[in-house]
């Protein structure tokens, strides 16, 4: 934007210095800032039938007061006013917080109109507005803005109105005309008008659609331009691995690689050989064979004269990886070492020295790998497993231990491809989308808790045949204690049930490392047949003889986590089963159980999970690292994101930005964000 829209808000008639100061506290400095301060929701004053209102939606209803209001004061100045209201054929509850004075207006049998948020489960409206008397259509659809300090919602409405009336003629189009035409988007001026002064939900929808696309397009243009710049200018080094040796290593594997494995190995090797610095995400469902791919990559780097590192989230997992990598690599003369917190004293010192002198080829461990004392001699290739568990900072530290090592992030969380690319910025993405041949699909059933006896009977049938079973107890995030108690209770129930016939083990986060290891070992050697556990077994452990996975209170888990847990079975040649014990209360909860029973495909599940939960839940709130937008939502507006991504790719590819005036705004934007010069300014 330019011209008057870049001028301070004080050029608007009706906004003085004092108001400008208050607006500045909300980071609104210019006319343009004000125009782009979008409502975060709209108050819809249309009367609605409660049957059509969704949970958490805002609603206006008219009803008759059905009970004496009750008013409770708490925490000094706080109050809660509750009353029953007959709305058509529904008897609901209305709650007002901190508006005690409303009590006088609530006489039995009087008609009132209430606006507020509908809680479907509690059949309650939390009201924030109320009028005595019948609904009257004075206002219909009103934007609600985030405000701060001295600025009120009414105030900001007024200022935006002034800005729009006086300067709307200066609003310019920022997107190429061809795009506007192709998707029948509103032009920028109309979209801004309808965003602030809509007459209906449809108006808002159209305005939103335009801004969603605009935000995504600019975002995509920026990251793709930066990535292109990185590619053309990155300071990696070429690793001259020994292809003959790598091929011999692959031939010596006890199985042929799947086509998908071959493909991603080629992608990884190509990155290694090139002088780009590899920055690649490897996605593959649980059991798709990522470990072998990692081993091949690590071997390649060793044949090129470099060291490799593998970092995983838990010590148990580090041990398992160390064991399987050692089995694969040591016959080829590769020295793998495991570094965990339990490697102490002299042994640790010696190991670190050997690492620094280059005698250790591959180091495997947890976060311990990124401590300062750990120094490599020539780190060429870094792999992190389940990378979403590591923060950006930790990844950076590890990367900087080598001069400029290639980096591969492995994850079994099947993030939809577009989201992966956007979420993790400038990474390339490889996908293993094929399971090794001969795997049987895990049969998944959803059962209510009342059916526990039948489930135990079913487990016993498998145990009789010499198989083993996992029983997972829910993770209650707020309380580690509850988790443990839960697992202990289930453990004693099952111990009682299986008596002396089968041995039931217990594993939870409160056990020491050695205790956990002992339990895990006992389970993998079949000294324990049933393992009751909290989610500590979630990632990685490999016990092919286990064929039953029972998950208590399965509705507490997200789909991706359920899928991870399910992946603990089905690792051998026998048919495996997953039983979800759940009595979900919500429709979404039921839907999740049905989807789990329906599909074994992690990618399908991840998309469903995103639909049902949102990316924060899926990735774990803090770790999602997804960029934030003003209007757009990466999950909700996923299709638009995809479209914007491919449009941006075409524009970058054709380097259209210099050609015509149509791309002027995008060009200026790219210059500002440094994507044309490679300097990141933000
Ligand atoms: P992930 O880490 O992707 O969950 P793993 O690498 O642990 O999967 O592999 C799961 C199992 O499948 C391991 O026992 C591994 O040896 C085996 N495996 C891997 N690749 C193949 C293949 N191409 N054919 C047959 N079995 C394979
Ligand atoms: Mg694995």
PDB file of C-alpha atoms in Angstrom, residues 334-592:
ATOM      1  CA  UNK A 334      31.485 -48.914  11.011  1.00  0.00           C
ATOM      2  CA  UNK A 335      31.851 -48.037  14.672  1.00  0.00           C
ATOM      3  CA  UNK A 336      28.545 -46.941  16.220  1.00  0.00           C
ATOM      4  CA  UNK A 337      28.373 -45.655  19.760  1.00  0.00           C
ATOM      5  CA  UNK A 338      25.470 -44.911  22.040  1.00  0.00           C
ATOM      6  CA  UNK A 339      25.656 -41.793  24.168  1.00  0.00           C
ATOM      7  CA  UNK A 340      23.033 -41.419  26.856  1.00  0.00           C
ATOM      8  CA  UNK A 341      22.948 -39.929  30.319  1.00  0.00           C
ATOM      9  CA  UNK A 342      23.866 -43.310  31.736  1.00  0.00           C
ATOM     10  CA  UNK A 343      27.202 -43.349  29.944  1.00  0.00           C
ATOM     11  CA  UNK A 344      29.312 -41.803  32.662  1.00  0.00           C
ATOM     12  CA  UNK A 345      32.803 -41.221  33.989  1.00  0.00           C
ATOM     13  CA  UNK A 346      35.776 -42.757  32.251  1.00  0.00           C
ATOM     14  CA  UNK A 347      33.717 -44.496  29.632  1.00  0.00           C
ATOM     15  CA  UNK A 348      32.084 -41.243  28.638  1.00  0.00           C
ATOM     16  CA  UNK A 349      35.375 -39.422  28.519  1.00  0.00           C
ATOM     17  CA  UNK A 350      36.949 -42.074  26.331  1.00  0.00           C
ATOM     18  CA  UNK A 351      33.979 -42.132  24.009  1.00  0.00           C
ATOM     19  CA  UNK A 352      34.017 -38.377  23.590  1.00  0.00           C
ATOM     20  CA  UNK A 353      37.725 -38.443  22.854  1.00  0.00           C
ATOM     21  CA  UNK A 354      37.247 -41.098  20.216  1.00  0.00           C
ATOM     22  CA  UNK A 355      34.492 -39.018  18.742  1.00  0.00           C
ATOM     23  CA  UNK A 356      36.688 -35.972  18.534  1.00  0.00           C
ATOM     24  CA  UNK A 357      39.535 -37.900  16.987  1.00  0.00           C
ATOM     25  CA  UNK A 358      37.195 -39.416  14.426  1.00  0.00           C
ATOM     26  CA  UNK A 359      37.401 -43.018  15.606  1.00  0.00           C
ATOM     27  CA  UNK A 360      33.692 -43.152  16.305  1.00  0.00           C
ATOM     28  CA  UNK A 361      31.849 -43.132  12.988  1.00  0.00           C
ATOM     29  CA  UNK A 362      28.255 -42.870  14.086  1.00  0.00           C
ATOM     30  CA  UNK A 363      26.926 -41.462  17.347  1.00  0.00           C
ATOM     31  CA  UNK A 364      23.427 -42.272  18.541  1.00  0.00           C
ATOM     32  CA  UNK A 365      21.699 -40.631  21.450  1.00  0.00           C
ATOM     33  CA  UNK A 366      19.098 -38.316  22.878  1.00  0.00           C
ATOM     34  CA  UNK A 367      19.386 -34.630  23.592  1.00  0.00           C
ATOM     35  CA  UNK A 368      22.698 -35.585  25.184  1.00  0.00           C
ATOM     36  CA  UNK A 369      24.163 -35.273  21.694  1.00  0.00           C
ATOM     37  CA  UNK A 370      23.811 -31.535  21.689  1.00  0.00           C
ATOM     38  CA  UNK A 371      25.639 -30.833  24.903  1.00  0.00           C
ATOM     39  CA  UNK A 372      28.665 -28.668  24.534  1.00  0.00           C
ATOM     40  CA  UNK A 373      31.144 -31.370  25.543  1.00  0.00           C
ATOM     41  CA  UNK A 374      30.174 -33.427  22.501  1.00  0.00           C
ATOM     42  CA  UNK A 375      32.557 -32.521  19.683  1.00  0.00           C
ATOM     43  CA  UNK A 376      32.771 -34.310  16.370  1.00  0.00           C
ATOM     44  CA  UNK A 377      35.840 -34.430  14.199  1.00  0.00           C
ATOM     45  CA  UNK A 378      34.066 -34.257  10.861  1.00  0.00           C
ATOM     46  CA  UNK A 379      30.291 -34.364  11.138  1.00  0.00           C
ATOM     47  CA  UNK A 380      28.742 -34.780   7.718  1.00  0.00           C
ATOM     48  CA  UNK A 381      25.254 -36.115   8.242  1.00  0.00           C
ATOM     49  CA  UNK A 382      22.744 -35.570  11.010  1.00  0.00           C
ATOM     50  CA  UNK A 383      19.486 -37.442  11.374  1.00  0.00           C
ATOM     51  CA  UNK A 384      16.830 -36.663  13.935  1.00  0.00           C
ATOM     52  CA  UNK A 385      14.034 -39.143  14.479  1.00  0.00           C
ATOM     53  CA  UNK A 386      10.557 -37.928  15.372  1.00  0.00           C
ATOM     54  CA  UNK A 387      11.780 -34.445  14.728  1.00  0.00           C
ATOM     55  CA  UNK A 388       8.647 -32.703  15.919  1.00  0.00           C
ATOM     56  CA  UNK A 389       9.797 -33.457  19.426  1.00  0.00           C
ATOM     57  CA  UNK A 390      12.875 -31.361  19.045  1.00  0.00           C
ATOM     58  CA  UNK A 391      12.775 -27.627  19.090  1.00  0.00           C
ATOM     59  CA  UNK A 392      14.131 -25.546  16.277  1.00  0.00           C
ATOM     60  CA  UNK A 393      16.911 -24.363  18.551  1.00  0.00           C
ATOM     61  CA  UNK A 394      18.107 -27.868  19.362  1.00  0.00           C
ATOM     62  CA  UNK A 395      18.200 -28.752  15.706  1.00  0.00           C
ATOM     63  CA  UNK A 396      20.248 -25.667  14.990  1.00  0.00           C
ATOM     64  CA  UNK A 397      22.818 -26.451  17.679  1.00  0.00           C
ATOM     65  CA  UNK A 398      23.316 -29.946  16.371  1.00  0.00           C
ATOM     66  CA  UNK A 399      23.625 -28.727  12.828  1.00  0.00           C
ATOM     67  CA  UNK A 400      26.305 -26.296  13.864  1.00  0.00           C
ATOM     68  CA  UNK A 401      28.440 -29.009  15.376  1.00  0.00           C
ATOM     69  CA  UNK A 402      29.530 -29.894  11.894  1.00  0.00           C
ATOM     70  CA  UNK A 403      30.738 -27.300   9.477  1.00  0.00           C
ATOM     71  CA  UNK A 404      27.613 -27.551   7.440  1.00  0.00           C
ATOM     72  CA  UNK A 405      26.327 -31.107   7.655  1.00  0.00           C
ATOM     73  CA  UNK A 406      23.460 -32.525   5.675  1.00  0.00           C
ATOM     74  CA  UNK A 407      20.366 -32.784   7.813  1.00  0.00           C
ATOM     75  CA  UNK A 408      17.553 -35.300   7.594  1.00  0.00           C
ATOM     76  CA  UNK A 409      14.494 -35.189   9.821  1.00  0.00           C
ATOM     77  CA  UNK A 410      12.593 -38.435  10.095  1.00  0.00           C
ATOM     78  CA  UNK A 411       9.032 -38.564  11.268  1.00  0.00           C
ATOM     79  CA  UNK A 412       6.331 -41.171  11.472  1.00  0.00           C
ATOM     80  CA  UNK A 413       3.747 -38.450  11.867  1.00  0.00           C
ATOM     81  CA  UNK A 414       2.268 -38.364   8.432  1.00  0.00           C
ATOM     82  CA  UNK A 415       1.763 -34.661   7.985  1.00  0.00           C
ATOM     83  CA  UNK A 416      -0.154 -33.793   4.860  1.00  0.00           C
ATOM     84  CA  UNK A 417       2.437 -32.840   2.311  1.00  0.00           C
ATOM     85  CA  UNK A 418       1.480 -29.213   1.814  1.00  0.00           C
ATOM     86  CA  UNK A 419       1.313 -28.612   5.496  1.00  0.00           C
ATOM     87  CA  UNK A 420       4.705 -30.233   5.941  1.00  0.00           C
ATOM     88  CA  UNK A 421       6.269 -28.006   3.369  1.00  0.00           C
ATOM     89  CA  UNK A 422       4.781 -24.895   4.855  1.00  0.00           C
ATOM     90  CA  UNK A 423       5.129 -25.892   8.466  1.00  0.00           C
ATOM     91  CA  UNK A 424       8.776 -26.704   8.197  1.00  0.00           C
ATOM     92  CA  UNK A 425       9.713 -23.825   6.011  1.00  0.00           C
ATOM     93  CA  UNK A 426      12.327 -24.427   3.429  1.00  0.00           C
ATOM     94  CA  UNK A 427      12.641 -28.201   3.674  1.00  0.00           C
ATOM     95  CA  UNK A 428      12.469 -30.741   0.929  1.00  0.00           C
ATOM     96  CA  UNK A 429      10.119 -33.591   1.633  1.00  0.00           C
ATOM     97  CA  UNK A 430      10.594 -37.300   0.938  1.00  0.00           C
ATOM     98  CA  UNK A 431       7.816 -39.758   1.586  1.00  0.00           C
ATOM     99  CA  UNK A 432       7.901 -43.531   2.064  1.00  0.00           C
ATOM    100  CA  UNK A 433       4.369 -44.260   1.000  1.00  0.00           C
ATOM    101  CA  UNK A 434       4.594 -48.017   0.723  1.00  0.00           C
ATOM    102  CA  UNK A 435       4.785 -50.780   3.307  1.00  0.00           C
ATOM    103  CA  UNK A 436       7.175 -53.733   2.986  1.00  0.00           C
ATOM    104  CA  UNK A 437       5.465 -56.639   1.248  1.00  0.00           C
ATOM    105  CA  UNK A 438       3.723 -59.323   3.236  1.00  0.00           C
ATOM    106  CA  UNK A 439       2.472 -57.154   6.071  1.00  0.00           C
ATOM    107  CA  UNK A 440      -0.995 -57.950   7.275  1.00  0.00           C
ATOM    108  CA  UNK A 441      -3.329 -55.043   7.975  1.00  0.00           C
ATOM    109  CA  UNK A 442      -3.962 -54.612  11.655  1.00  0.00           C
ATOM    110  CA  UNK A 443      -7.621 -55.225  12.433  1.00  0.00           C
ATOM    111  CA  UNK A 444      -8.978 -52.442  14.581  1.00  0.00           C
ATOM    112  CA  UNK A 445     -12.120 -52.592  16.698  1.00  0.00           C
ATOM    113  CA  UNK A 446     -13.866 -50.039  18.810  1.00  0.00           C
ATOM    114  CA  UNK A 447     -15.414 -51.449  21.987  1.00  0.00           C
ATOM    115  CA  UNK A 448     -17.206 -49.864  24.928  1.00  0.00           C
ATOM    116  CA  UNK A 449     -15.736 -50.280  28.390  1.00  0.00           C
ATOM    117  CA  UNK A 450     -18.650 -52.524  29.328  1.00  0.00           C
ATOM    118  CA  UNK A 451     -17.193 -55.109  26.973  1.00  0.00           C
ATOM    119  CA  UNK A 452     -13.935 -55.421  28.883  1.00  0.00           C
ATOM    120  CA  UNK A 453     -14.610 -59.057  29.819  1.00  0.00           C
ATOM    121  CA  UNK A 454     -14.997 -60.069  26.216  1.00  0.00           C
ATOM    122  CA  UNK A 455     -11.839 -58.174  25.321  1.00  0.00           C
ATOM    123  CA  UNK A 456      -9.892 -60.000  28.026  1.00  0.00           C
ATOM    124  CA  UNK A 457     -11.230 -63.288  26.688  1.00  0.00           C
ATOM    125  CA  UNK A 458     -10.045 -62.326  23.244  1.00  0.00           C
ATOM    126  CA  UNK A 459      -6.606 -61.392  24.577  1.00  0.00           C
ATOM    127  CA  UNK A 460      -6.340 -64.729  26.256  1.00  0.00           C
ATOM    128  CA  UNK A 461      -6.994 -66.526  22.978  1.00  0.00           C
ATOM    129  CA  UNK A 462      -3.967 -64.803  21.507  1.00  0.00           C
ATOM    130  CA  UNK A 463      -1.856 -65.397  24.601  1.00  0.00           C
ATOM    131  CA  UNK A 464      -2.678 -69.108  24.464  1.00  0.00           C
ATOM    132  CA  UNK A 465      -1.098 -69.155  21.034  1.00  0.00           C
ATOM    133  CA  UNK A 466       2.092 -67.758  22.459  1.00  0.00           C
ATOM    134  CA  UNK A 467       1.545 -64.125  21.490  1.00  0.00           C
ATOM    135  CA  UNK A 468       1.880 -61.039  23.626  1.00  0.00           C
ATOM    136  CA  UNK A 469      -0.220 -57.976  24.271  1.00  0.00           C
ATOM    137  CA  UNK A 470       0.150 -54.311  25.093  1.00  0.00           C
ATOM    138  CA  UNK A 471      -2.408 -52.515  27.235  1.00  0.00           C
ATOM    139  CA  UNK A 472      -2.068 -48.752  27.090  1.00  0.00           C
ATOM    140  CA  UNK A 473      -3.509 -46.439  29.696  1.00  0.00           C
ATOM    141  CA  UNK A 474      -4.425 -42.911  28.864  1.00  0.00           C
ATOM    142  CA  UNK A 475      -2.200 -39.977  29.107  1.00  0.00           C
ATOM    143  CA  UNK A 476      -3.706 -37.298  31.253  1.00  0.00           C
ATOM    144  CA  UNK A 477      -1.458 -34.469  30.329  1.00  0.00           C
ATOM    145  CA  UNK A 478      -1.980 -32.232  33.292  1.00  0.00           C
ATOM    146  CA  UNK A 479      -1.123 -34.897  35.769  1.00  0.00           C
ATOM    147  CA  UNK A 480       1.661 -37.345  35.554  1.00  0.00           C
ATOM    148  CA  UNK A 481       0.485 -38.755  38.877  1.00  0.00           C
ATOM    149  CA  UNK A 482      -2.939 -39.693  37.572  1.00  0.00           C
ATOM    150  CA  UNK A 483      -1.329 -41.439  34.631  1.00  0.00           C
ATOM    151  CA  UNK A 484       0.694 -43.606  36.866  1.00  0.00           C
ATOM    152  CA  UNK A 485      -2.235 -44.396  39.135  1.00  0.00           C
ATOM    153  CA  UNK A 486      -4.311 -45.371  36.150  1.00  0.00           C
ATOM    154  CA  UNK A 487      -1.703 -47.758  34.886  1.00  0.00           C
ATOM    155  CA  UNK A 488      -1.231 -49.223  38.361  1.00  0.00           C
ATOM    156  CA  UNK A 489      -4.977 -49.882  38.684  1.00  0.00           C
ATOM    157  CA  UNK A 490      -5.224 -51.533  35.304  1.00  0.00           C
ATOM    158  CA  UNK A 491      -2.141 -53.559  36.067  1.00  0.00           C
ATOM    159  CA  UNK A 492      -3.651 -54.977  39.226  1.00  0.00           C
ATOM    160  CA  UNK A 493      -6.958 -55.723  37.485  1.00  0.00           C
ATOM    161  CA  UNK A 494      -5.177 -57.657  34.770  1.00  0.00           C
ATOM    162  CA  UNK A 495      -2.796 -59.393  37.142  1.00  0.00           C
ATOM    163  CA  UNK A 496      -5.827 -60.627  39.021  1.00  0.00           C
ATOM    164  CA  UNK A 497      -7.590 -61.706  35.840  1.00  0.00           C
ATOM    165  CA  UNK A 498      -4.685 -63.616  34.315  1.00  0.00           C
ATOM    166  CA  UNK A 499      -3.687 -65.059  37.694  1.00  0.00           C
ATOM    167  CA  UNK A 500      -0.773 -67.424  37.292  1.00  0.00           C
ATOM    168  CA  UNK A 501      -1.463 -68.113  33.658  1.00  0.00           C
ATOM    169  CA  UNK A 502       0.342 -65.072  32.247  1.00  0.00           C
ATOM    170  CA  UNK A 503       2.707 -62.540  33.576  1.00  0.00           C
ATOM    171  CA  UNK A 504       1.638 -58.910  33.505  1.00  0.00           C
ATOM    172  CA  UNK A 505       4.283 -56.182  33.530  1.00  0.00           C
ATOM    173  CA  UNK A 506       3.970 -52.504  34.300  1.00  0.00           C
ATOM    174  CA  UNK A 507       5.721 -49.567  32.757  1.00  0.00           C
ATOM    175  CA  UNK A 508       5.263 -45.853  33.323  1.00  0.00           C
ATOM    176  CA  UNK A 509       7.140 -42.598  33.310  1.00  0.00           C
ATOM    177  CA  UNK A 510       7.933 -42.696  37.022  1.00  0.00           C
ATOM    178  CA  UNK A 511      10.173 -45.704  36.700  1.00  0.00           C
ATOM    179  CA  UNK A 512      13.885 -45.120  36.537  1.00  0.00           C
ATOM    180  CA  UNK A 513      15.729 -45.669  33.324  1.00  0.00           C
ATOM    181  CA  UNK A 514      17.051 -49.019  34.522  1.00  0.00           C
ATOM    182  CA  UNK A 515      13.623 -50.170  35.667  1.00  0.00           C
ATOM    183  CA  UNK A 516      12.079 -49.254  32.352  1.00  0.00           C
ATOM    184  CA  UNK A 517      14.797 -51.014  30.509  1.00  0.00           C
ATOM    185  CA  UNK A 518      14.351 -54.140  32.613  1.00  0.00           C
ATOM    186  CA  UNK A 519      10.603 -54.224  31.942  1.00  0.00           C
ATOM    187  CA  UNK A 520      11.082 -53.616  28.253  1.00  0.00           C
ATOM    188  CA  UNK A 521      13.676 -56.338  28.047  1.00  0.00           C
ATOM    189  CA  UNK A 522      11.425 -58.780  29.905  1.00  0.00           C
ATOM    190  CA  UNK A 523       8.663 -58.029  27.444  1.00  0.00           C
ATOM    191  CA  UNK A 524      10.846 -58.411  24.384  1.00  0.00           C
ATOM    192  CA  UNK A 525      12.138 -61.764  25.638  1.00  0.00           C
ATOM    193  CA  UNK A 526       8.580 -62.906  26.437  1.00  0.00           C
ATOM    194  CA  UNK A 527       9.138 -63.258  30.172  1.00  0.00           C
ATOM    195  CA  UNK A 528       6.220 -60.878  30.432  1.00  0.00           C
ATOM    196  CA  UNK A 529       3.250 -61.583  28.182  1.00  0.00           C
ATOM    197  CA  UNK A 530       1.100 -58.563  28.878  1.00  0.00           C
ATOM    198  CA  UNK A 531       2.611 -55.130  29.194  1.00  0.00           C
ATOM    199  CA  UNK A 532       0.514 -52.449  30.854  1.00  0.00           C
ATOM    200  CA  UNK A 533       1.970 -49.091  30.058  1.00  0.00           C
ATOM    201  CA  UNK A 534       1.406 -45.402  29.788  1.00  0.00           C
ATOM    202  CA  UNK A 535       2.416 -43.934  26.483  1.00  0.00           C
ATOM    203  CA  UNK A 536       6.127 -44.364  27.075  1.00  0.00           C
ATOM    204  CA  UNK A 537       6.043 -47.183  24.555  1.00  0.00           C
ATOM    205  CA  UNK A 538       4.619 -44.876  21.967  1.00  0.00           C
ATOM    206  CA  UNK A 539       7.588 -44.539  19.704  1.00  0.00           C
ATOM    207  CA  UNK A 540       9.876 -47.048  18.220  1.00  0.00           C
ATOM    208  CA  UNK A 541       9.915 -50.158  20.369  1.00  0.00           C
ATOM    209  CA  UNK A 542       9.920 -53.302  18.364  1.00  0.00           C
ATOM    210  CA  UNK A 543       8.463 -56.567  19.708  1.00  0.00           C
ATOM    211  CA  UNK A 544       7.305 -58.553  16.677  1.00  0.00           C
ATOM    212  CA  UNK A 545       5.644 -61.249  18.808  1.00  0.00           C
ATOM    213  CA  UNK A 546       3.096 -58.781  20.201  1.00  0.00           C
ATOM    214  CA  UNK A 547      -0.180 -59.047  18.312  1.00  0.00           C
ATOM    215  CA  UNK A 548      -2.701 -57.297  20.527  1.00  0.00           C
ATOM    216  CA  UNK A 549      -2.850 -53.617  21.381  1.00  0.00           C
ATOM    217  CA  UNK A 550      -5.587 -52.597  23.786  1.00  0.00           C
ATOM    218  CA  UNK A 551      -5.990 -48.889  24.393  1.00  0.00           C
ATOM    219  CA  UNK A 552      -7.974 -47.741  27.412  1.00  0.00           C
ATOM    220  CA  UNK A 553      -9.960 -44.516  27.164  1.00  0.00           C
ATOM    221  CA  UNK A 554      -8.902 -44.236  23.565  1.00  0.00           C
ATOM    222  CA  UNK A 555     -10.985 -41.084  23.133  1.00  0.00           C
ATOM    223  CA  UNK A 556      -8.355 -39.212  25.087  1.00  0.00           C
ATOM    224  CA  UNK A 557      -5.791 -39.660  22.350  1.00  0.00           C
ATOM    225  CA  UNK A 558      -5.515 -37.915  19.042  1.00  0.00           C
ATOM    226  CA  UNK A 559      -5.717 -39.978  15.893  1.00  0.00           C
ATOM    227  CA  UNK A 560      -2.050 -39.659  15.155  1.00  0.00           C
ATOM    228  CA  UNK A 561      -1.107 -40.908  18.588  1.00  0.00           C
ATOM    229  CA  UNK A 562      -3.542 -43.809  18.363  1.00  0.00           C
ATOM    230  CA  UNK A 563      -2.004 -44.678  15.061  1.00  0.00           C
ATOM    231  CA  UNK A 564       1.496 -44.578  16.533  1.00  0.00           C
ATOM    232  CA  UNK A 565       0.398 -46.871  19.331  1.00  0.00           C
ATOM    233  CA  UNK A 566      -1.298 -49.241  16.934  1.00  0.00           C
ATOM    234  CA  UNK A 567       1.984 -49.408  15.037  1.00  0.00           C
ATOM    235  CA  UNK A 568       3.550 -51.247  17.976  1.00  0.00           C
ATOM    236  CA  UNK A 569       1.784 -54.403  16.794  1.00  0.00           C
ATOM    237  CA  UNK A 570       1.660 -55.873  13.317  1.00  0.00           C
ATOM    238  CA  UNK A 571       5.448 -56.061  13.223  1.00  0.00           C
ATOM    239  CA  UNK A 572       5.663 -59.793  12.785  1.00  0.00           C
ATOM    240  CA  UNK A 573       4.064 -62.195  10.347  1.00  0.00           C
ATOM    241  CA  UNK A 574       0.985 -62.939  12.497  1.00  0.00           C
ATOM    242  CA  UNK A 575      -2.352 -61.176  12.217  1.00  0.00           C
ATOM    243  CA  UNK A 576      -2.502 -58.354  14.758  1.00  0.00           C
ATOM    244  CA  UNK A 577      -5.358 -56.546  16.461  1.00  0.00           C
ATOM    245  CA  UNK A 578      -5.950 -53.161  17.960  1.00  0.00           C
ATOM    246  CA  UNK A 579      -8.833 -52.658  20.348  1.00  0.00           C
ATOM    247  CA  UNK A 580      -9.955 -49.199  21.291  1.00  0.00           C
ATOM    248  CA  UNK A 581     -11.805 -49.116  24.585  1.00  0.00           C
ATOM    249  CA  UNK A 582     -13.769 -45.925  24.564  1.00  0.00           C
ATOM    250  CA  UNK A 583     -17.063 -44.390  25.514  1.00  0.00           C
ATOM    251  CA  UNK A 584     -16.693 -41.054  23.770  1.00  0.00           C
ATOM    252  CA  UNK A 585     -19.231 -38.426  24.690  1.00  0.00           C
ATOM    253  CA  UNK A 586     -18.937 -36.189  21.678  1.00  0.00           C
ATOM    254  CA  UNK A 587     -19.699 -36.794  18.009  1.00  0.00           C
ATOM    255  CA  UNK A 588     -16.101 -35.965  17.144  1.00  0.00           C
ATOM    256  CA  UNK A 589     -14.913 -38.566  19.621  1.00  0.00           C
ATOM    257  CA  UNK A 590     -17.127 -41.212  18.053  1.00  0.00           C
ATOM    258  CA  UNK A 591     -16.024 -40.168  14.609  1.00  0.00           C
ATOM    259  CA  UNK A 592     -12.401 -40.643  15.603  1.00  0.00           C
TER     260      UNK A 592
END
